[in-house]
Each structure stands twice: as C-alpha cells, then as structure tokens.
GROMACS .gro file of C-alpha atoms in nm:
model
   62
    1MET     CA    1  -3.422  -0.721   8.404
    2ARG     CA    2  -3.228  -0.862   8.109
    3ILE     CA    3  -3.400  -1.121   7.895
    4LYS     CA    4  -3.295  -1.330   7.597
    5ILE     CA    5  -3.553  -1.363   7.319
    6ASP     CA    6  -3.530  -1.635   7.055
    7TYR     CA    7  -3.722  -1.533   6.743
    8LYS     CA    8  -3.775  -1.574   6.370
    9ALA     CA    9  -3.790  -1.269   6.144
   10SER     CA   10  -3.728  -1.163   5.787
   11LYS     CA   11  -3.383  -1.016   5.736
   12GLN     CA   12  -3.240  -0.779   5.480
   13VAL     CA   13  -2.960  -0.949   5.286
   14ASP     CA   14  -2.784  -0.775   4.995
   15GLY     CA   15  -3.064  -0.518   4.975
   16GLN     CA   16  -3.335  -0.788   4.955
   17ILE     CA   17  -3.568  -0.900   5.234
   18THR     CA   18  -3.572  -1.276   5.286
   19ASP     CA   19  -3.896  -1.464   5.218
   20THR     CA   20  -3.823  -1.726   5.483
   21PRO     CA   21  -3.793  -1.603   5.843
   22ILE     CA   22  -3.443  -1.651   5.982
   23PRO     CA   23  -3.384  -1.748   6.348
   24GLY     CA   24  -3.217  -1.493   6.572
   25VAL     CA   25  -3.151  -1.403   6.935
   26ILE     CA   26  -3.154  -1.066   7.107
   27VAL     CA   27  -3.081  -0.965   7.464
   28THR     CA   28  -3.271  -0.664   7.593
   29GLU     CA   29  -3.389  -0.495   7.912
   30ILE     CA   30  -3.751  -0.496   8.033
   31PRO     CA   31  -3.912  -0.393   8.363
   32GLU     CA   32  -3.920  -0.684   8.612
   33ASN     CA   33  -4.298  -0.663   8.647
   34LYS     CA   34  -4.338  -0.726   8.271
   35PHE     CA   35  -4.150  -1.059   8.260
   36ASN     CA   36  -4.470  -1.269   8.257
   37ASP     CA   37  -4.647  -1.034   8.011
   38ARG     CA   38  -4.593  -1.222   7.683
   39ALA     CA   39  -4.765  -0.949   7.477
   40PHE     CA   40  -4.526  -0.686   7.616
   41VAL     CA   41  -4.223  -0.905   7.537
   42GLU     CA   42  -4.351  -0.965   7.181
   43GLU     CA   43  -4.397  -0.590   7.131
   44THR     CA   44  -4.044  -0.530   7.263
   45LEU     CA   45  -3.917  -0.784   7.010
   46ARG     CA   46  -4.095  -0.610   6.723
   47LYS     CA   47  -3.948  -0.274   6.825
   48GLU     CA   48  -3.595  -0.417   6.861
   49THR     CA   49  -3.604  -0.600   6.527
   50GLU     CA   50  -3.802  -0.324   6.349
   51ASP     CA   51  -4.009  -0.608   6.196
   52PRO     CA   52  -4.385  -0.604   6.266
   53ASP     CA   53  -4.403  -0.972   6.165
   54ALA     CA   54  -4.123  -1.098   6.393
   55GLU     CA   55  -4.230  -1.420   6.565
   56MET     CA   56  -4.116  -1.492   6.920
   57VAL     CA   57  -4.015  -1.855   6.973
   58SER     CA   58  -3.923  -1.831   7.342
   59TYR     CA   59  -3.773  -1.602   7.604
   60GLU     CA   60  -3.594  -1.640   7.934
   61GLN     CA   61  -3.423  -1.434   8.200
   62GLU     CA   62  -3.061  -1.364   8.113
   0.00000   0.00000   0.00000
C-alpha cells in the first residue's frame, strides 16, 4: 500500500543542518495491515528521512 506522509524534519542545507524543522512530504510503501499502526508509520518515516527526530504531522493512503 502506498501512503503519503506529511512531516517536519531538520534538513542539511549548504553543509549545515537546519535548527528549525522544515515541512516535507514523502510517498512510500507499507504493508496493508500496518496502515493503522501509527508507530510503524513513524518508524518508516524516520528510516526514509534518516532523521531520528523527524516528526510526523499526518499520513494518508495514496
């Protein structure tokens, strides 16, 4: 199942990491039975963004 995740995370800009989290969107695949598992989706976000402090704002089926 494809989902769209809206998030805020620090980004690397010109070799520096931003202090203020910047909004972003990713589209990724997860197993259908994990759609209602918010913790699993948050962990997927952290893996995709490679940011352990990424904050999920919302997610929906794509």
